[in-house]
PDB file of C-alpha atoms and ligand atoms in Angstrom:
ATOM      1  CA  MET A  30      88.633 105.606 107.260  1.00 57.00           C
ATOM      2  CA  ALA A  31      91.434 103.030 107.416  1.00 75.00           C
ATOM      3  CA  GLY A  32      93.693 103.562 110.401  1.00 89.00           C
ATOM      4  CA  GLU A  33      91.173 105.561 112.352  1.00 91.00           C
ATOM      5  CA  ALA A  34      89.776 104.526 115.710  1.00 93.00           C
ATOM      6  CA  GLN A  35      86.401 102.752 115.583  1.00 94.00           C
ATOM      7  CA  ALA A  36      83.982 103.475 118.389  1.00 93.00           C
ATOM      8  CA  ASP A  37      82.574  99.928 118.327  1.00 96.00           C
ATOM      9  CA  CYS A  38      85.984  98.198 118.318  1.00 98.00           C
ATOM     10  CA  VAL A  39      87.027  96.613 121.612  1.00 98.00           C
ATOM     11  CA  PHE A  40      90.736  96.922 120.867  1.00 98.00           C
ATOM     12  CA  CYS A  41      90.418 100.600 119.855  1.00 98.00           C
ATOM     13  CA  ARG A  42      88.645 101.087 123.200  1.00 98.00           C
ATOM     14  CA  ILE A  43      91.559  99.356 125.036  1.00 98.00           C
ATOM     15  CA  VAL A  44      94.007 101.665 123.217  1.00 98.00           C
ATOM     16  CA  ALA A  45      91.885 104.654 124.279  1.00 97.00           C
ATOM     17  CA  GLY A  46      91.835 103.429 127.916  1.00 97.00           C
ATOM     18  CA  GLU A  47      88.048 103.051 127.852  1.00 97.00           C
ATOM     19  CA  ILE A  48      88.227  99.301 128.535  1.00 97.00           C
ATOM     20  CA  PRO A  49      90.759  98.030 131.114  1.00 98.00           C
ATOM     21  CA  ALA A  50      93.420  95.519 130.078  1.00 98.00           C
ATOM     22  CA  THR A  51      96.471  94.015 131.741  1.00 98.00           C
ATOM     23  CA  VAL A  52      99.080  95.807 129.632  1.00 98.00           C
ATOM     24  CA  VAL A  53     102.522  94.219 129.741  1.00 98.00           C
ATOM     25  CA  ARG A  54     104.320  96.298 127.166  1.00 98.00           C
ATOM     26  CA  LYS A  55     103.847  99.539 125.234  1.00 97.00           C
ATOM     27  CA  SER A  56     105.616 101.045 122.266  1.00 97.00           C
ATOM     28  CA  GLU A  57     104.979 104.170 120.321  1.00 97.00           C
ATOM     29  CA  ARG A  58     102.668 102.370 117.892  1.00 98.00           C
ATOM     30  CA  THR A  59     101.726  99.100 119.649  1.00 98.00           C
ATOM     31  CA  LEU A  60     100.299  97.707 122.849  1.00 98.00           C
ATOM     32  CA  ALA A  61     100.738  94.215 124.383  1.00 98.00           C
ATOM     33  CA  PHE A  62      98.276  92.911 126.960  1.00 98.00           C
ATOM     34  CA  ARG A  63      97.020  89.589 128.371  1.00 98.00           C
ATOM     35  CA  ASP A  64      94.187  87.825 126.572  1.00 98.00           C
ATOM     36  CA  ILE A  65      91.034  87.853 128.664  1.00 98.00           C
ATOM     37  CA  SER A  66      90.498  84.175 127.903  1.00 98.00           C
ATOM     38  CA  PRO A  67      93.966  82.574 127.875  1.00 97.00           C
ATOM     39  CA  GLN A  68      94.445  79.469 125.750  1.00 96.00           C
ATOM     40  CA  ALA A  69      97.969  78.756 127.113  1.00 96.00           C
ATOM     41  CA  PRO A  70      99.840  79.538 130.373  1.00 96.00           C
ATOM     42  CA  THR A  71     101.085  82.697 128.672  1.00 97.00           C
ATOM     43  CA  HIS A  72      98.716  84.263 126.170  1.00 98.00           C
ATOM     44  CA  LEU A  73      99.371  87.826 125.064  1.00 98.00           C
ATOM     45  CA  LEU A  74      97.860  89.922 122.318  1.00 98.00           C
ATOM     46  CA  VAL A  75      99.973  92.533 120.548  1.00 98.00           C
ATOM     47  CA  ILE A  76      98.016  95.155 118.652  1.00 98.00           C
ATOM     48  CA  PRO A  77      98.773  98.286 116.637  1.00 98.00           C
ATOM     49  CA  ARG A  78      97.326 101.432 118.145  1.00 98.00           C
ATOM     50  CA  VAL A  79      95.832 102.207 114.701  1.00 98.00           C
ATOM     51  CA  HIS A  80      92.791 100.283 113.530  1.00 98.00           C
ATOM     52  CA  TYR A  81      93.033  97.900 110.588  1.00 98.00           C
ATOM     53  CA  PRO A  82      90.736  94.874 110.296  1.00 98.00           C
ATOM     54  CA  ASN A  83      93.585  92.327 110.107  1.00 98.00           C
ATOM     55  CA  ALA A  84      97.343  91.988 110.058  1.00 98.00           C
ATOM     56  CA  ALA A  85      97.694  91.733 106.296  1.00 98.00           C
ATOM     57  CA  GLU A  86      95.770  94.965 105.755  1.00 98.00           C
ATOM     58  CA  LEU A  87      97.924  96.645 108.395  1.00 98.00           C
ATOM     59  CA  ALA A  88     101.090  95.423 106.666  1.00 98.00           C
ATOM     60  CA  ALA A  89      99.879  96.604 103.253  1.00 98.00           C
ATOM     61  CA  ALA A  90      98.963 100.067 104.533  1.00 98.00           C
ATOM     62  CA  GLU A  91     101.610 100.659 107.200  1.00 98.00           C
ATOM     63  CA  PRO A  92     104.478  98.181 106.886  1.00 98.00           C
ATOM     64  CA  ALA A  93     106.606  99.890 109.500  1.00 98.00           C
ATOM     65  CA  VAL A  94     103.857  99.404 112.087  1.00 98.00           C
ATOM     66  CA  ALA A  95     103.494  95.740 111.088  1.00 98.00           C
ATOM     67  CA  ALA A  96     107.218  95.244 111.570  1.00 98.00           C
ATOM     68  CA  GLU A  97     107.025  96.984 114.946  1.00 98.00           C
ATOM     69  CA  LEU A  98     104.201  94.571 115.892  1.00 98.00           C
ATOM     70  CA  LEU A  99     106.505  91.581 115.288  1.00 98.00           C
ATOM     71  CA  VAL A 100     109.429  93.146 117.081  1.00 98.00           C
ATOM     72  CA  GLU A 101     107.190  93.847 120.076  1.00 98.00           C
ATOM     73  CA  ALA A 102     105.753  90.340 120.035  1.00 98.00           C
ATOM     74  CA  GLY A 103     109.271  88.973 120.253  1.00 98.00           C
ATOM     75  CA  GLU A 104     110.223  91.385 123.043  1.00 98.00           C
ATOM     76  CA  ALA A 105     107.034  90.607 124.978  1.00 98.00           C
ATOM     77  CA  ALA A 106     107.737  86.858 124.702  1.00 98.00           C
ATOM     78  CA  ARG A 107     111.288  87.402 125.913  1.00 98.00           C
ATOM     79  CA  ALA A 108     110.078  89.516 128.845  1.00 97.00           C
ATOM     80  CA  GLU A 109     107.667  86.685 129.778  1.00 97.00           C
ATOM     81  CA  GLY A 110     110.604  84.269 129.774  1.00 97.00           C
ATOM     82  CA  LEU A 111     109.308  82.238 126.846  1.00 96.00           C
ATOM     83  CA  ALA A 112     112.067  80.277 125.132  1.00 90.00           C
ATOM     84  CA  ALA A 113     109.585  79.073 122.524  1.00 95.00           C
ATOM     85  CA  TYR A 114     106.238  80.441 121.527  1.00 97.00           C
ATOM     86  CA  ARG A 115     103.686  80.624 118.740  1.00 97.00           C
ATOM     87  CA  LEU A 116     102.543  83.728 116.907  1.00 98.00           C
ATOM     88  CA  ILE A 117      99.061  83.367 115.440  1.00 98.00           C
ATOM     89  CA  PHE A 118      97.168  85.774 113.177  1.00 98.00           C
ATOM     90  CA  ASN A 119      93.578  84.644 112.741  1.00 98.00           C
ATOM     91  CA  THR A 120      92.254  86.279 109.626  1.00 98.00           C
ATOM     92  CA  GLY A 121      88.584  86.026 108.783  1.00 98.00           C
ATOM     93  CA  ALA A 122      85.670  84.706 110.835  1.00 98.00           C
ATOM     94  CA  GLU A 123      85.974  81.219 109.414  1.00 98.00           C
ATOM     95  CA  ALA A 124      89.565  81.103 110.692  1.00 98.00           C
ATOM     96  CA  GLY A 125      88.388  82.047 114.203  1.00 96.00           C
ATOM     97  CA  GLN A 126      88.868  85.810 114.066  1.00 98.00           C
ATOM     98  CA  THR A 127      86.443  87.484 116.449  1.00 98.00           C
ATOM     99  CA  VAL A 128      87.981  90.929 116.886  1.00 98.00           C
ATOM    100  CA  PHE A 129      88.445  92.752 113.608  1.00 98.00           C
ATOM    101  CA  HIS A 130      91.352  94.948 114.744  1.00 98.00           C
ATOM    102  CA  ALA A 131      94.744  93.574 113.701  1.00 98.00           C
ATOM    103  CA  HIS A 132      96.405  91.546 116.444  1.00 98.00           C
ATOM    104  CA  VAL A 133      98.868  88.756 116.917  1.00 98.00           C
ATOM    105  CA  HIS A 134      98.501  86.109 119.569  1.00 98.00           C
ATOM    106  CA  VAL A 135     101.628  85.193 121.524  1.00 98.00           C
ATOM    107  CA  LEU A 136     101.136  81.728 123.036  1.00 98.00           C
ATOM    108  CA  GLY A 137     103.676  79.936 125.192  1.00 97.00           C
ATOM    109  CA  GLY A 138     104.533  78.344 128.461  1.00 93.00           C
ATOM    110  CA  GLU A 139     103.686  74.735 127.574  1.00 84.00           C
ATOM    111  CA  PRO A 140     105.296  72.258 125.181  1.00 83.00           C
ATOM    112  CA  PHE A 141     103.748  72.269 121.741  1.00 81.00           C
ATOM    113  CA  THR A 142     103.555  68.610 120.799  1.00 80.00           C
ATOM    114  CA  GLU A 143     101.790  69.073 117.501  1.00 81.00           C
ATOM    115  CA  GLY A 144     102.491  71.315 114.580  1.00 78.00           C
ATOM    116  CA  LEU A 145      99.479  73.054 113.087  1.00 71.00           C
ATOM    117  CA  VAL A 146     101.016  73.161 109.614  1.00 74.00           C
TER     118      VAL A 146
HETATM  119  P1  LIG B 210      90.715  86.414 117.538  1.00 82.23           P
HETATM  120  O1  LIG B 210      89.809  85.242 117.824  1.00 82.23           O
HETATM  121  O2  LIG B 210      89.992  87.545 116.885  1.00 82.23           O
HETATM  122  O3  LIG B 210      91.998  86.080 116.818  1.00 82.23           O
HETATM  123  O4  LIG B 210      91.233  86.894 118.956  1.00 82.23           O
HETATM  124  C1  LIG B 210      90.602  87.844 119.750  1.00 82.23           C
HETATM  125  C2  LIG B 210      91.047  87.617 121.165  1.00 82.23           C
HETATM  126  O5  LIG B 210      90.736  88.750 121.923  1.00 82.23           O
HETATM  127  C3  LIG B 210      90.385  86.403 121.853  1.00 82.23           C
HETATM  128  O6  LIG B 210      91.416  85.464 122.238  1.00 82.23           O
HETATM  129  C4  LIG B 210      89.705  86.997 123.036  1.00 82.23           C
HETATM  130  O7  LIG B 210      89.807  86.227 124.205  1.00 82.23           O
HETATM  131  C5  LIG B 210      90.398  88.360 123.211  1.00 82.23           C
HETATM  132  N1  LIG B 210      89.560  89.410 123.752  1.00 82.23           N
HETATM  133  C6  LIG B 210      88.293  89.735 123.352  1.00 82.23           C
HETATM  134  N2  LIG B 210      87.848  90.776 124.078  1.00 82.23           N
HETATM  135  C7  LIG B 210      88.835  91.106 124.956  1.00 82.23           C
HETATM  136  C8  LIG B 210      88.963  92.120 125.946  1.00 82.23           C
HETATM  137  O8  LIG B 210      88.055  92.916 126.233  1.00 82.23           O
HETATM  138  N3  LIG B 210      90.119  92.115 126.678  1.00 82.23           N
HETATM  139  C9  LIG B 210      91.155  91.267 126.417  1.00 82.23           C
HETATM  140  N4  LIG B 210      92.268  91.380 127.180  1.00 82.23           N
HETATM  141  N5  LIG B 210      91.059  90.304 125.483  1.00 82.23           N
HETATM  142  C10 LIG B 210      89.928  90.232 124.752  1.00 82.23           C
HETATM  143 ZN1  LIG B 211      90.080  98.921 116.416  1.00 82.23          ZN
END
């Protein structure tokens, strides 16, 4: 059922403490931890504790949790000392999504010379 933990989901397993992660920030409904394969000097993932396959589905079903995800992404970036950063929501395999539990990437620590859009 939507919102329920999935046994085969790596991020649900991190929330449950079954897979270790370098957690940098926790809130009642979210968790922020370092990406295992960083693509920038600072690369965090912020996830809801509840399982939804992507950020848009999370926002549609539980808008307060989606808002908390963004607040926590900003707070985590600030705590990392990032003056500027990118938030990325890959949605769909063709867009590079590999973990189908909603998450936002927080990328920073190097100058971004090119805009993606
Ligand atoms: P996506 O490509 O789905 O937007 O991003 C998934 C991210 O999760 C990838 O950047 C990948 O490196 C990260 N990731 C996958 N498995 C793990 C894990 O077990 N621990 C951590 N910390 N990150 C993971
Ligand atoms: Zn999950």
